[in-house]
Coordinates of C-alpha atoms and ligand atoms in Angstrom, one line a residue:
M241 CA 20.0 147.6 9.2
N242 CA 23.6 147.0 8.4
K243 CA 24.2 143.8 6.4
I244 CA 27.0 141.5 7.5
R245 CA 28.1 138.6 5.3
N246 CA 30.0 136.6 8.0
L247 CA 29.8 137.2 11.7
C248 CA 33.2 135.8 13.0
I249 CA 32.8 134.8 16.6
I250 CA 36.1 134.9 18.6
L251 CA 36.1 133.5 22.1
G252 CA 38.4 134.6 24.9
D253 CA 40.9 131.7 24.4
Q254 CA 41.0 132.1 20.6
L255 CA 43.2 135.2 20.3
S256 CA 45.3 134.3 17.2
H257 CA 45.7 136.6 14.2
N258 CA 46.1 133.4 12.2
S259 CA 42.8 132.0 13.4
P260 CA 40.9 130.1 10.6
V261 CA 37.9 132.3 11.5
L262 CA 39.8 135.2 9.9
S263 CA 40.8 133.5 6.7
N264 CA 39.1 135.1 3.7
F265 CA 37.9 137.9 5.9
D266 CA 36.4 140.7 3.8
K267 CA 36.8 144.0 5.7
K268 CA 33.8 145.5 3.8
K269 CA 31.4 142.6 4.3
D270 CA 32.5 140.7 7.5
M271 CA 32.6 141.6 11.2
V272 CA 34.3 140.0 14.2
W273 CA 32.2 139.5 17.4
M274 CA 33.6 139.2 20.9
A275 CA 31.9 139.4 24.3
E276 CA 32.6 139.6 28.0
V277 CA 29.6 138.0 29.7
M278 CA 28.7 137.6 33.4
S279 CA 28.0 133.9 33.4
E280 CA 31.5 132.9 32.2
S281 CA 32.9 134.4 35.4
V282 CA 30.1 133.7 37.9
S283 CA 28.1 130.6 37.0
T284 CA 31.3 129.0 35.7
L285 CA 33.4 130.6 38.4
S286 CA 36.6 132.5 37.3
S287 CA 38.9 134.3 39.8
K288 CA 39.6 138.0 39.6
Q289 CA 43.1 137.3 38.1
R290 CA 41.9 134.8 35.5
T291 CA 39.0 137.0 34.4
T292 CA 41.3 140.0 34.2
L293 CA 43.7 138.0 32.0
F294 CA 41.0 136.9 29.6
F295 CA 39.2 140.3 29.3
S296 CA 42.5 142.3 29.0
A297 CA 43.9 139.9 26.4
M298 CA 40.6 140.1 24.5
R299 CA 40.5 143.9 24.6
H300 CA 44.1 144.2 23.4
F301 CA 43.3 141.7 20.6
C302 CA 40.2 143.7 19.6
D303 CA 42.4 146.9 19.4
E304 CA 44.9 145.1 17.2
L305 CA 42.1 144.0 14.9
K306 CA 40.7 147.5 14.7
Q307 CA 44.2 148.8 13.9
K308 CA 44.0 146.5 10.9
S309 CA 40.7 148.2 10.0
I310 CA 38.8 145.1 10.9
K311 CA 35.3 145.8 12.1
V312 CA 34.6 144.4 15.6
E313 CA 31.4 144.2 17.7
Y314 CA 32.9 144.0 21.2
I315 CA 30.6 143.7 24.2
Q316 CA 32.2 144.8 27.5
I317 CA 31.3 143.5 31.0
N318 CA 30.0 147.0 31.8
N319 CA 27.0 146.2 29.7
G320 CA 26.0 143.5 32.3
V321 CA 25.1 141.0 29.6
E322 CA 24.3 137.7 31.2
D323 CA 25.5 135.1 28.8
F324 CA 26.5 134.5 25.2
A325 CA 22.9 133.8 24.1
E326 CA 21.8 137.3 25.3
A327 CA 24.8 138.9 23.8
L328 CA 24.3 137.2 20.4
K329 CA 20.5 138.0 20.5
N330 CA 21.3 141.7 20.9
T331 CA 23.7 141.6 17.9
I332 CA 21.3 139.7 15.7
A333 CA 18.7 142.3 16.5
N334 CA 21.0 145.1 15.3
Y335 CA 22.4 143.6 12.1
N336 CA 21.2 141.6 9.1
I337 CA 23.7 138.7 9.3
D338 CA 23.9 136.1 6.6
H339 CA 26.3 133.6 8.1
F340 CA 28.0 132.8 11.5
K341 CA 31.3 131.0 12.0
C342 CA 33.5 130.2 15.0
V343 CA 36.5 128.0 15.8
T344 CA 35.2 125.0 17.8
P345 CA 35.4 126.1 21.5
G346 CA 37.8 124.3 23.8
D347 CA 35.0 123.7 26.3
I348 CA 32.2 121.2 25.4
R349 CA 29.8 123.3 27.6
V350 CA 30.3 126.4 25.5
Y351 CA 30.1 124.4 22.3
E352 CA 26.8 122.9 23.3
L353 CA 25.5 126.2 24.6
L354 CA 26.2 128.0 21.3
T355 CA 25.0 125.0 19.2
D356 CA 21.7 125.1 21.1
F357 CA 21.4 128.8 20.7
F358 CA 21.8 128.7 16.9
K359 CA 19.5 125.7 16.6
K360 CA 16.7 127.5 18.5
K361 CA 17.3 130.6 16.3
K362 CA 17.1 128.3 13.2
K363 CA 20.5 129.7 12.0
N364 CA 23.5 127.8 10.8
I365 CA 26.9 128.2 12.3
D366 CA 30.1 126.8 10.8
W367 CA 32.4 125.2 13.3
L368 CA 36.0 125.5 12.2
D369 CA 38.8 123.2 13.3
E370 CA 41.2 124.7 15.8
T371 CA 44.6 125.0 14.1
H372 CA 46.5 126.1 17.2
F373 CA 47.6 122.6 18.1
I374 CA 50.2 120.4 16.5
A375 CA 47.7 117.6 15.7
N376 CA 44.0 118.0 15.1
S377 CA 41.2 115.9 16.7
N378 CA 40.9 113.6 13.6
E379 CA 44.6 112.6 13.8
F380 CA 44.3 111.8 17.5
N381 CA 41.2 109.8 17.0
E382 CA 42.9 107.8 14.3
W383 CA 46.0 107.3 16.4
I384 CA 44.1 106.2 19.5
K385 CA 42.3 103.4 17.6
G386 CA 45.6 101.5 17.4
Y387 CA 46.0 101.1 21.2
K388 CA 44.3 99.1 23.9
K389 CA 46.1 101.3 26.5
P390 CA 46.9 104.5 24.7
R391 CA 49.4 106.0 27.1
M392 CA 50.9 109.4 26.6
E393 CA 54.4 108.0 25.9
Y394 CA 53.2 106.3 22.7
W395 CA 51.5 109.5 21.5
Y396 CA 54.6 111.5 22.4
R397 CA 56.9 109.2 20.3
Y398 CA 54.4 109.3 17.4
I399 CA 54.4 113.1 17.3
R400 CA 58.2 113.3 17.7
K401 CA 58.6 110.9 14.7
S402 CA 55.9 112.4 12.5
R403 CA 57.0 116.0 13.1
K404 CA 60.7 115.2 13.3
V405 CA 61.3 116.8 16.7
L406 CA 64.6 116.2 18.5
L407 CA 65.5 113.4 16.0
E408 CA 68.8 112.2 14.5
D409 CA 69.0 111.9 10.7
D410 CA 68.2 108.2 11.0
G411 CA 64.9 108.9 12.8
K412 CA 66.3 107.8 16.2
P413 CA 65.8 110.1 19.2
I414 CA 68.7 112.5 19.8
G415 CA 70.7 111.2 22.7
G416 CA 69.5 107.6 22.2
K417 CA 66.5 107.8 24.5
W418 CA 63.0 109.1 24.0
N419 CA 62.4 110.2 27.5
Y420 CA 64.6 111.7 30.2
D421 CA 62.0 111.8 32.9
V422 CA 64.3 110.1 35.4
S423 CA 66.6 113.1 35.0
N424 CA 63.8 115.5 35.8
R425 CA 63.4 114.8 39.5
K426 CA 66.2 116.6 41.4
S427 CA 65.4 118.4 44.6
F428 CA 67.4 121.4 45.9
N429 CA 70.1 121.0 48.6
K430 CA 69.7 122.7 51.9
L431 CA 70.6 126.1 50.5
G432 CA 67.6 125.9 48.1
P433 CA 67.5 127.4 44.6
Q434 CA 70.2 129.9 43.9
S435 CA 69.9 133.1 42.0
I436 CA 67.0 132.2 39.7
K437 CA 66.0 135.1 37.5
K438 CA 62.3 135.6 38.1
P439 CA 60.0 135.4 35.0
L440 CA 59.3 138.6 33.1
R441 CA 56.2 140.2 34.5
F442 CA 54.2 142.9 32.7
K443 CA 52.8 145.9 34.6
P444 CA 49.1 146.5 33.9
D445 CA 48.8 149.1 31.2
K446 CA 45.8 151.5 30.6
I447 CA 43.6 148.7 29.2
T448 CA 44.4 146.2 31.9
K449 CA 43.8 148.8 34.6
K450 CA 40.4 149.6 33.1
V451 CA 39.6 145.9 33.1
I452 CA 40.5 145.6 36.8
L453 CA 38.2 148.6 37.6
D454 CA 35.4 147.1 35.5
I455 CA 35.7 143.8 37.3
E456 CA 35.7 145.4 40.7
K457 CA 32.5 147.2 39.8
K458 CA 30.6 144.4 38.0
L459 CA 32.0 141.3 39.5
P460 CA 33.3 142.3 42.9
N461 CA 32.8 138.9 44.6
L462 CA 35.1 136.8 42.4
P463 CA 37.7 134.8 44.4
G464 CA 41.4 135.5 44.5
S465 CA 43.5 138.6 44.5
I466 CA 44.4 141.0 41.7
S467 CA 47.2 143.1 43.2
A468 CA 50.0 141.0 41.7
F469 CA 48.7 140.8 38.2
G470 CA 51.6 140.7 35.7
W471 CA 50.6 138.3 32.9
A472 CA 51.3 138.7 29.2
V473 CA 48.2 140.0 27.5
T474 CA 49.4 140.5 24.0
R475 CA 51.3 138.4 21.5
E476 CA 54.3 140.8 21.7
Q477 CA 54.5 140.3 25.5
A478 CA 54.0 136.5 25.0
L479 CA 57.0 136.3 22.7
K480 CA 59.1 138.3 25.3
A481 CA 58.0 135.8 28.0
L482 CA 59.0 132.9 25.8
D483 CA 62.4 134.4 25.1
D484 CA 62.9 135.2 28.8
F485 CA 62.2 131.5 29.7
I486 CA 64.6 130.1 27.1
K487 CA 67.4 132.5 28.0
F488 CA 67.2 132.4 31.8
R489 CA 65.4 129.3 33.1
L490 CA 65.2 126.5 30.5
F491 CA 68.7 125.3 31.2
L492 CA 67.7 124.1 34.7
Y493 CA 64.1 123.3 34.0
G494 CA 64.9 119.7 33.3
D495 CA 66.7 119.1 36.5
Y496 CA 64.3 120.8 38.8
Q497 CA 60.9 120.6 37.1
D498 CA 59.5 118.5 40.1
A499 CA 61.1 120.5 42.9
M500 CA 59.3 122.9 45.2
W501 CA 60.6 125.6 47.6
T502 CA 58.9 127.9 50.1
E503 CA 58.1 131.4 48.7
E504 CA 59.4 130.4 45.3
P505 CA 56.3 130.1 43.0
W506 CA 58.1 130.2 39.7
L507 CA 61.5 128.4 40.1
Y508 CA 62.7 127.3 36.5
H509 CA 59.2 127.0 35.0
S510 CA 58.3 128.6 31.7
V511 CA 55.1 130.3 32.9
I512 CA 53.9 130.5 29.3
S513 CA 50.9 128.1 29.6
S514 CA 48.4 131.0 29.6
C515 CA 50.0 132.4 26.5
L516 CA 49.7 129.0 24.7
N517 CA 46.1 128.5 25.9
L518 CA 44.9 131.9 24.9
K519 CA 46.6 131.3 21.5
L520 CA 49.0 134.2 21.9
L521 CA 51.8 131.6 21.2
N522 CA 51.7 128.7 18.9
P523 CA 53.1 125.4 20.2
E524 CA 55.0 124.8 17.0
E525 CA 57.0 128.0 17.4
V526 CA 57.6 127.3 21.0
I527 CA 59.1 123.8 20.2
K528 CA 61.2 125.3 17.4
E529 CA 62.7 127.9 19.7
V530 CA 63.5 125.3 22.4
E531 CA 65.0 122.9 19.8
H532 CA 67.0 125.8 18.4
A533 CA 68.3 126.6 22.0
Y534 CA 69.3 123.0 22.5
H535 CA 71.4 122.9 19.3
K536 CA 72.8 126.5 19.4
N537 CA 73.1 127.2 23.1
K538 CA 73.9 123.7 24.4
I539 CA 70.8 123.6 26.6
P540 CA 71.0 120.2 28.4
L541 CA 69.0 117.5 26.6
N542 CA 67.0 116.6 29.8
A543 CA 65.8 120.3 29.8
A544 CA 64.9 120.5 26.1
E545 CA 63.3 117.0 25.9
G546 CA 61.5 117.5 29.3
F547 CA 60.0 120.7 28.2
I548 CA 59.1 119.6 24.7
R549 CA 57.4 116.5 26.2
Q550 CA 55.1 118.7 28.2
I551 CA 54.0 120.5 25.0
I552 CA 53.7 117.8 22.3
G553 CA 53.3 115.0 24.8
W554 CA 51.0 115.9 27.7
R555 CA 49.4 119.0 26.3
E556 CA 48.3 117.5 23.0
Y557 CA 47.5 114.1 24.5
I558 CA 45.3 115.6 27.1
R559 CA 43.4 117.6 24.5
G560 CA 42.8 114.5 22.4
L561 CA 41.5 112.6 25.4
Y562 CA 39.2 115.5 26.4
W563 CA 37.4 115.3 23.1
F564 CA 37.6 111.5 22.6
Y565 CA 36.0 110.8 26.0
S566 CA 33.8 114.0 26.0
D567 CA 30.7 112.2 27.4
I568 CA 32.3 110.9 30.6
W569 CA 34.2 113.7 32.2
M570 CA 31.5 115.5 34.1
T571 CA 29.9 112.4 35.6
T572 CA 32.7 109.9 36.2
N573 CA 33.6 109.3 39.9
N574 CA 35.4 106.0 39.9
L575 CA 36.5 106.3 43.6
K576 CA 33.1 107.4 44.7
A577 CA 34.7 110.5 46.4
K578 CA 32.0 112.6 48.1
R579 CA 33.5 115.1 50.5
R580 CA 33.1 118.8 50.1
L581 CA 36.2 120.8 49.0
P582 CA 37.6 122.3 52.3
D583 CA 37.3 126.1 52.6
F584 CA 41.0 126.5 52.9
Y585 CA 41.3 125.9 49.1
W586 CA 39.5 129.3 48.7
N587 CA 41.0 131.2 51.6
G588 CA 44.5 129.6 52.1
T589 CA 44.0 129.2 55.8
T590 CA 45.6 125.8 56.8
K591 CA 48.3 124.6 59.1
M592 CA 49.8 122.3 56.5
T593 CA 52.7 124.3 55.1
C594 CA 52.8 122.5 51.7
I595 CA 49.1 123.2 51.1
N596 CA 49.3 126.7 52.5
Q597 CA 52.2 127.6 50.2
S598 CA 50.7 126.1 47.1
I599 CA 47.2 127.6 47.6
N600 CA 48.3 131.1 48.7
Q601 CA 50.4 131.5 45.7
V602 CA 47.4 130.6 43.5
I603 CA 45.3 133.1 45.3
E604 CA 48.0 135.7 44.8
N605 CA 49.2 134.9 41.3
G606 CA 46.7 132.5 39.7
Y607 CA 49.5 130.0 39.2
G608 CA 51.1 126.9 40.6
H609 CA 53.5 124.6 38.7
H610 CA 52.6 121.1 37.7
I611 CA 54.0 119.3 40.8
Q612 CA 52.2 121.6 43.2
R613 CA 49.0 120.9 41.3
L614 CA 49.5 117.1 41.0
M615 CA 51.4 116.2 44.2
V616 CA 50.2 118.8 46.7
T617 CA 46.7 120.3 46.1
G618 CA 45.6 117.4 43.8
L619 CA 47.1 114.8 46.2
F620 CA 45.3 116.2 49.2
S621 CA 42.0 116.3 47.4
L622 CA 42.5 112.7 46.2
L623 CA 43.5 111.3 49.6
Y624 CA 40.8 113.3 51.5
G625 CA 38.1 112.1 48.9
V626 CA 36.9 115.4 47.5
K627 CA 34.0 115.2 44.9
P628 CA 35.7 115.4 41.5
S629 CA 33.2 118.2 40.4
E630 CA 34.3 120.4 43.3
I631 CA 38.1 120.1 42.9
H632 CA 37.6 120.5 39.1
A633 CA 35.6 123.8 39.7
W634 CA 38.5 125.1 41.9
Y635 CA 41.2 124.4 39.4
L636 CA 39.2 125.8 36.5
S637 CA 38.4 129.1 38.4
M638 CA 41.7 129.8 40.1
F639 CA 44.4 129.1 37.6
I640 CA 45.0 131.6 34.9
D641 CA 45.9 128.9 32.3
A642 CA 42.8 126.8 33.0
V643 CA 40.6 126.1 30.0
A644 CA 38.2 123.1 30.0
W645 CA 40.1 120.9 27.5
V646 CA 43.3 121.0 29.5
E647 CA 41.9 121.3 33.1
V648 CA 39.2 118.6 33.0
P649 CA 41.3 115.5 32.0
N650 CA 44.2 116.7 34.1
T651 CA 42.1 117.1 37.2
I652 CA 39.4 114.5 36.9
G653 CA 41.6 112.0 35.2
M654 CA 45.3 112.3 36.1
S655 CA 45.1 114.0 39.5
Q656 CA 41.9 112.5 41.0
Y657 CA 41.8 109.1 39.1
A658 CA 38.0 109.6 38.9
D659 CA 38.2 108.3 35.3
G660 CA 39.3 104.8 36.4
G661 CA 42.6 105.0 34.5
I662 CA 42.0 106.7 31.2
V663 CA 44.7 109.4 31.6
G664 CA 47.0 107.7 34.1
S665 CA 47.9 104.1 34.7
K666 CA 47.5 104.5 38.5
P667 CA 46.4 106.9 41.1
Y668 CA 49.1 109.5 41.8
I669 CA 49.4 108.9 45.5
A670 CA 52.3 109.7 47.9
S671 CA 52.8 110.4 51.5
G672 CA 54.3 113.5 53.1
A673 CA 57.7 111.8 52.6
Y674 CA 57.6 112.6 48.9
I675 CA 56.9 116.3 49.6
N676 CA 59.7 116.3 52.2
R677 CA 62.1 114.9 49.6
M678 CA 61.1 117.4 46.9
S679 CA 60.8 120.6 48.9
N680 CA 61.6 122.4 52.2
Y681 CA 58.0 122.8 53.1
C682 CA 58.1 120.2 55.9
K683 CA 60.9 122.0 57.7
N684 CA 58.5 124.9 58.5
C685 CA 55.4 122.7 59.3
I686 CA 53.9 121.8 62.6
Y687 CA 53.4 118.2 61.3
E688 CA 56.0 115.5 61.0
P689 CA 56.1 114.0 57.4
T690 CA 57.3 110.5 58.6
N691 CA 54.6 110.1 61.2
A692 CA 51.4 108.4 60.1
S693 CA 49.6 108.4 63.4
G694 CA 49.3 110.6 66.5
E695 CA 48.7 114.3 66.9
N696 CA 51.7 115.5 65.0
A697 CA 51.3 113.1 62.2
C698 CA 51.4 114.6 58.7
P699 CA 47.8 114.5 57.5
L700 CA 49.0 113.6 54.0
T701 CA 51.0 110.6 55.4
T702 CA 48.0 109.4 57.5
L703 CA 45.6 109.8 54.6
Y704 CA 48.0 108.1 52.2
W705 CA 48.0 104.9 54.3
Y706 CA 44.3 105.1 54.8
F707 CA 43.8 105.4 51.0
V708 CA 46.0 102.3 50.5
Y709 CA 44.1 100.4 53.2
K710 CA 40.6 101.4 51.8
N711 CA 41.6 100.8 48.2
K712 CA 43.5 97.5 48.5
S713 CA 41.3 95.7 46.0
L714 CA 41.7 98.5 43.4
L715 CA 45.5 98.8 43.9
K716 CA 46.5 95.2 44.2
N717 CA 46.3 94.5 40.4
N718 CA 48.5 97.4 39.6
P719 CA 52.2 96.2 39.6
R720 CA 53.3 99.8 40.3
L721 CA 51.3 99.9 43.5
S722 CA 51.4 96.4 44.9
M723 CA 54.5 97.1 46.9
Q724 CA 52.5 99.8 48.8
I725 CA 49.9 97.2 49.8
R726 CA 52.6 94.9 51.0
N727 CA 54.0 97.8 53.1
W728 CA 50.6 98.3 54.6
D729 CA 50.1 94.6 55.3
N730 CA 53.5 94.5 57.0
K731 CA 52.6 97.2 59.5
D732 CA 51.7 95.9 63.0
K733 CA 48.2 96.0 64.3
K734 CA 48.8 98.9 66.7
M735 CA 50.2 101.1 63.8
K736 CA 47.3 100.2 61.5
N737 CA 44.7 101.0 64.2
G738 CA 46.5 104.3 65.0
I739 CA 46.4 105.3 61.3
I740 CA 42.7 104.4 60.9
S741 CA 41.7 106.2 64.1
R742 CA 43.7 109.3 63.2
S743 CA 42.2 109.3 59.7
K744 CA 38.7 109.2 61.2
K745 CA 39.5 112.1 63.4
L746 CA 40.8 114.1 60.4
F747 CA 37.7 113.3 58.4
N748 CA 35.5 114.4 61.2
N749 CA 37.2 117.6 62.1
I750 CA 38.4 120.0 59.4
E751 CA 40.0 122.2 62.0
L752 CA 42.8 119.6 62.3
F753 CA 44.1 120.6 58.9
Ligands
LIG1052 FE1 52.9 119.0 54.1 FE2 53.0 117.0 55.8 FE3 55.2 118.2 55.0 FE4 53.4 119.5 56.6 S1 54.7 117.7 57.1 S2 54.5 120.3 54.8 S3 51.5 118.7 55.8 S4 53.9 117.1 53.8

């Protein structure tokens, strides 16, 4: 039996050549272990597009390791191995392994599953700190102790100061303000977005084509479509995607990051989140490039700051919260939401243009930008009262960049307010009027965004007022929402009854959507 000193486990979202699991790697004594297993696509559902991205990036990474003469035990989906436990059991049976190590998974479920496996096998595994973030968990856990209400903005300023990002020599923020969020909310005029260069897409190569065939054979029933696959699957492609964003779309990202438009899934967005989350790109290099573009190419400050805030602010803050509150996410349901996720989330068949557009592009591309996620698909789910576990499963399976540490707090916390206010200070609620202001969706919709009752009322507007009415006691103590309660109270009785009766019809008949 071959003797292995260290079996270095690399999971599908840990594809960095600088991974700590590879430090002190001895090519004669150590071996890398990677596996495509059925349960990670079926029990924890993953769309065709997301599964293809993970498997293709993993196979490319494995080839790159082999080119460096690193020994890799790689288990492909063709082997039909059920889960990580079965895959590891097979490897342990074939090798005499002294030691196991792995970077701590970004999903508590996988961490517990592997911990349990090694405990049962009476074998030790070293969990290594993930180094692909700007701050590690210890730093976040120390930081959070200092705040009663640890909002993202405080974390963001702390990282800007400690890492000297977009700072003047005296330590003050460049431009005089920390946050240009108010300059990130433009919508397009009637003509819509003009001549945006679409993001670089990468044609499936031999490896990706083989992955697609393997998935069609072994996992034929996964949701979503695969025909439009064009994601970066190597570090080389990821660097090109970053460069393409900085050159062609970053300059207007700041102005239009909250805008939406029919048949325009990408607009000015970076579309590099999957590269970051699979660790093909490092957040520090991304920030450096954006800062450099600001100084050298005169990228507007609201674009550079707005983008950097997403990375060192939201991304790192969300990851910190995921681990800090790790025991609450899967059970919390502060609003007691209990409805099933409507089927149209899976098949895209709905009369509501905003939802139709936002869902069909996810089915097609595995991608939607943050406002479509928060203020269209997330908003509908919140107002309709979908069980947090069901909407969470949808986001995790359908979005190519979804990994538990980022998807869980964003969905359960920020979007659904199921955490009672850990991530956000208030529920993100809005009526159809918001969507009408930020997009042209309503122009092509059978519903009327300003109508709250009656047959042509926008379902989001109706359900928005019903949410305010039903959650008055929750909302009244929040200064940012008390105005919305006053607006409800000021409506006449006939209008209130019309909204309540239309809401009940909507809740009782899914066909109305
Ligand atoms: Fe969406 Fe309502 Fe506008 Fe239709 S009218 S697109 S449902 S916001």
